[in-house]
Tab-separated table of C-alpha atoms in Angstrom:
chain	number	residue	atom	x	y	z
A	27	UNK	CA	0.000	0.000	0.000
A	28	UNK	CA	1.470	3.422	-0.944
A	29	UNK	CA	2.435	5.738	1.863
A	30	UNK	CA	-0.079	8.554	2.360
A	31	UNK	CA	1.620	11.921	2.546
A	32	UNK	CA	-0.032	14.943	4.133
A	33	UNK	CA	0.272	17.609	1.419
A	34	UNK	CA	0.453	20.576	3.806
A	35	UNK	CA	3.105	18.865	5.943
A	36	UNK	CA	5.184	18.109	2.855
A	37	UNK	CA	4.833	21.693	1.611
A	38	UNK	CA	5.962	22.971	5.021
A	39	UNK	CA	8.949	20.601	4.901
A	40	UNK	CA	9.900	21.862	1.433
A	41	UNK	CA	9.460	25.494	2.480
A	42	UNK	CA	11.792	24.881	5.429
A	43	UNK	CA	14.306	23.264	3.092
A	44	UNK	CA	13.978	26.217	0.723
A	45	UNK	CA	14.703	28.639	3.548
A	46	UNK	CA	17.789	26.657	4.573
A	47	UNK	CA	19.045	26.404	0.981
A	48	UNK	CA	18.424	30.109	0.262
A	49	UNK	CA	20.296	31.073	3.421
A	50	UNK	CA	23.189	28.765	2.610
A	51	UNK	CA	23.613	29.541	-1.094
A	52	UNK	CA	21.739	32.815	-1.575
A	53	UNK	CA	18.427	32.960	-3.404
A	54	UNK	CA	19.820	33.602	-6.869
A	55	UNK	CA	22.353	30.750	-6.716
A	56	UNK	CA	19.975	28.173	-5.220
A	57	UNK	CA	18.630	25.593	-7.638
A	58	UNK	CA	15.595	23.382	-7.157
A	59	UNK	CA	18.063	20.485	-6.933
A	60	UNK	CA	19.611	22.116	-3.851
A	61	UNK	CA	16.186	22.428	-2.232
A	62	UNK	CA	15.263	18.819	-3.049
A	63	UNK	CA	18.552	17.656	-1.544
A	64	UNK	CA	17.980	19.769	1.577
A	65	UNK	CA	14.480	18.268	1.945
A	66	UNK	CA	15.737	14.718	1.313
A	67	UNK	CA	13.479	14.369	-1.721
A	68	UNK	CA	13.869	13.486	-5.363
A	69	UNK	CA	13.739	16.572	-7.586
A	70	UNK	CA	10.641	15.175	-9.321
A	71	UNK	CA	8.841	14.926	-5.978
A	72	UNK	CA	9.650	18.559	-5.252
A	73	UNK	CA	7.976	19.594	-8.520
A	74	UNK	CA	4.776	17.805	-7.459
A	75	UNK	CA	4.426	20.433	-4.736
A	76	UNK	CA	6.003	23.527	-6.301
A	77	UNK	CA	6.182	23.962	-10.061
A	78	UNK	CA	9.029	26.501	-9.936
A	79	UNK	CA	11.478	28.235	-7.651
A	80	UNK	CA	9.357	31.376	-7.988
A	81	UNK	CA	6.270	29.534	-6.729
A	82	UNK	CA	8.246	28.095	-3.810
A	83	UNK	CA	9.709	31.516	-3.019
A	84	UNK	CA	6.236	33.048	-2.898
A	85	UNK	CA	4.980	30.290	-0.574
A	86	UNK	CA	8.035	30.705	1.650
A	87	UNK	CA	7.593	34.471	1.974
A	88	UNK	CA	3.846	34.125	2.575
A	89	UNK	CA	4.684	31.660	5.334
A	90	UNK	CA	7.133	34.111	6.907
A	91	UNK	CA	4.637	36.977	6.662
A	92	UNK	CA	1.933	34.842	8.288
A	93	UNK	CA	4.324	33.827	11.067
A	94	UNK	CA	5.280	37.450	11.734
A	95	UNK	CA	1.629	38.576	11.808
A	96	UNK	CA	0.705	35.663	14.082
A	97	UNK	CA	3.343	36.939	16.502
A	98	UNK	CA	1.323	40.151	16.844
A	99	UNK	CA	-2.016	38.452	17.387
A	100	UNK	CA	-2.968	38.079	20.979
A	101	UNK	CA	-0.854	40.992	22.136
A	102	UNK	CA	-2.911	42.990	24.627
A	103	UNK	CA	-4.069	46.504	23.901
A	104	UNK	CA	-1.568	48.907	25.447
A	105	UNK	CA	-2.734	50.535	28.683
A	106	UNK	CA	-0.595	53.615	28.111
A	107	UNK	CA	2.157	55.045	25.931
A	108	UNK	CA	4.824	53.180	27.892
A	109	UNK	CA	3.152	49.842	27.088
A	110	UNK	CA	2.794	50.898	23.467
A	111	UNK	CA	6.473	51.813	23.245
A	112	UNK	CA	7.442	48.435	24.730
A	113	UNK	CA	5.349	46.598	22.118
A	114	UNK	CA	6.848	48.610	19.276
A	115	UNK	CA	10.319	47.884	20.657
A	116	UNK	CA	9.613	44.137	20.753
A	117	UNK	CA	8.453	44.279	17.107
A	118	UNK	CA	11.609	46.088	16.041
A	119	UNK	CA	14.078	43.734	17.759
A	120	UNK	CA	14.271	40.528	15.751
A	121	UNK	CA	15.955	37.267	16.586
A	122	UNK	CA	18.645	35.829	14.313
A	123	UNK	CA	16.224	33.698	12.254
A	124	UNK	CA	13.891	36.650	11.676
A	125	UNK	CA	16.850	38.770	10.564
A	126	UNK	CA	17.800	36.064	8.054
A	127	UNK	CA	14.248	36.139	6.703
A	128	UNK	CA	14.445	39.917	6.260
A	129	UNK	CA	17.800	39.665	4.466
A	130	UNK	CA	16.439	36.965	2.197
A	131	UNK	CA	13.326	39.000	1.341
A	132	UNK	CA	15.498	42.016	0.580
A	133	UNK	CA	17.778	39.910	-1.641
A	134	UNK	CA	14.812	38.510	-3.553
A	135	UNK	CA	13.020	41.803	-4.141
A	136	UNK	CA	16.070	43.999	-4.725
A	137	UNK	CA	17.504	41.689	-7.365
A	138	UNK	CA	14.452	42.092	-9.564
A	139	UNK	CA	13.414	38.497	-8.917
A	140	UNK	CA	10.354	39.525	-6.939
A	141	UNK	CA	7.194	38.687	-8.848
A	142	UNK	CA	4.037	40.773	-8.836
A	143	UNK	CA	2.484	38.122	-6.574
A	144	UNK	CA	5.363	38.398	-4.099
A	145	UNK	CA	5.219	42.194	-4.078
A	146	UNK	CA	1.452	41.995	-3.580
A	147	UNK	CA	1.934	39.617	-0.622
A	148	UNK	CA	4.486	42.019	0.848
A	149	UNK	CA	2.041	44.932	0.436
A	150	UNK	CA	-0.674	42.912	2.206
A	151	UNK	CA	1.790	42.199	5.013
A	152	UNK	CA	2.564	45.912	5.363
A	153	UNK	CA	-1.170	46.695	5.365
A	154	UNK	CA	-1.670	44.165	8.172
A	155	UNK	CA	1.173	45.703	10.194
A	156	UNK	CA	-0.250	49.189	9.672
A	157	UNK	CA	-3.745	48.034	10.665
A	158	UNK	CA	-2.368	46.400	13.817
A	159	UNK	CA	-0.556	49.598	14.822
A	160	UNK	CA	-3.654	51.691	13.988
A	161	UNK	CA	-5.755	49.465	16.250
A	162	UNK	CA	-3.259	49.878	19.078
A	163	UNK	CA	-3.232	53.650	18.576
A	164	UNK	CA	-7.046	53.787	18.452
A	165	UNK	CA	-7.238	52.166	21.893
A	166	UNK	CA	-4.815	54.782	23.243
A	167	UNK	CA	-6.820	57.548	21.606
A	168	UNK	CA	-10.091	56.232	23.072
A	169	UNK	CA	-8.468	56.161	26.524
A	170	UNK	CA	-7.297	59.769	26.114
A	171	UNK	CA	-3.574	58.949	26.095
A	172	UNK	CA	-2.828	60.553	22.736
A	173	UNK	CA	-3.992	63.694	20.969
A	174	UNK	CA	-7.515	63.378	19.581
A	175	UNK	CA	-6.595	64.900	16.201
A	176	UNK	CA	-4.203	62.016	15.449
A	177	UNK	CA	-5.224	60.087	12.319
A	178	UNK	CA	-4.615	56.598	13.710
A	179	UNK	CA	-4.800	54.890	10.298
A	180	UNK	CA	-2.146	57.133	8.752
A	181	UNK	CA	-0.042	57.070	11.916
A	182	UNK	CA	-0.295	53.265	12.185
A	183	UNK	CA	1.003	52.830	8.645
A	184	UNK	CA	3.722	55.421	9.282
A	185	UNK	CA	4.852	53.547	12.368
A	186	UNK	CA	4.846	50.239	10.474
A	187	UNK	CA	7.060	51.860	7.816
A	188	UNK	CA	9.417	53.262	10.458
A	189	UNK	CA	9.775	49.895	12.177
A	190	UNK	CA	10.228	48.238	8.780
A	191	UNK	CA	13.045	50.669	8.002
A	192	UNK	CA	14.723	49.938	11.330
A	193	UNK	CA	14.384	46.185	10.859
A	194	UNK	CA	15.834	46.321	7.344
A	195	UNK	CA	18.658	48.564	8.548
A	196	UNK	CA	19.451	46.106	11.360
A	197	UNK	CA	19.327	43.041	9.129
A	198	UNK	CA	21.550	44.551	6.447
A	199	UNK	CA	23.876	47.082	8.026
A	200	UNK	CA	24.149	47.111	11.837
A	201	UNK	CA	26.113	44.368	13.542
A	202	UNK	CA	26.280	46.034	16.955
A	203	UNK	CA	23.185	45.012	18.931
A	204	UNK	CA	23.547	47.710	21.592
A	205	UNK	CA	23.850	50.397	18.926
A	206	UNK	CA	20.731	49.096	17.202
A	207	UNK	CA	18.744	49.051	20.451
A	208	UNK	CA	19.726	52.686	21.075
A	209	UNK	CA	18.495	53.560	17.576
A	210	UNK	CA	15.184	51.807	18.267
A	211	UNK	CA	14.770	53.522	21.640
A	212	UNK	CA	15.467	56.976	20.209
A	213	UNK	CA	13.072	56.413	17.300
A	214	UNK	CA	10.303	55.226	19.630
A	215	UNK	CA	10.797	58.163	21.971
A	216	UNK	CA	10.624	60.591	19.054
A	217	UNK	CA	7.434	58.945	17.800
A	218	UNK	CA	5.796	58.889	21.251
A	219	UNK	CA	6.568	62.580	21.830
A	220	UNK	CA	4.625	63.358	18.665
A	221	UNK	CA	1.594	61.473	19.994
A	222	UNK	CA	1.464	62.965	23.486
A	223	UNK	CA	-1.295	65.359	24.456
């Protein structure tokens, strides 16, 4: 009797292998053969799940985006600006694996490899980050902690862009963790001062 394979489990296994291969060889240099080898599969089996490297890359990035958004879900509404600043800080300080994901995304999109579908997924991710920040800001506004004239939707997206810039800067250019944390703290303080009543 043939072995029954759970399709979603196999796709997750291949995505993990793709991430490992992309990190080891770089996205541009990685071949589907490298990914199949990393996953312990025949190349033909790999193509049953992903028809091309581009399709696998899109699935991998969508998986990362979903994981990053899931990390925000369940965070409590901030009680005050101090809580809000602490949450923003935790979003801006990535672990080593998250930094690798950011570097890989930047490599893919900056090299012109990024497809319209990948750029669309990235835009949806940014929209979700902006909406999350806007929701956090709205709760602070309702509680009277920030100025009432603040446009929380615009400010939420602005904050998401600022954090995104910090995260990209950290992943690509800053090797000194203490220096990066000072940059994050100063940026958050500047942002919070603009919100205060």
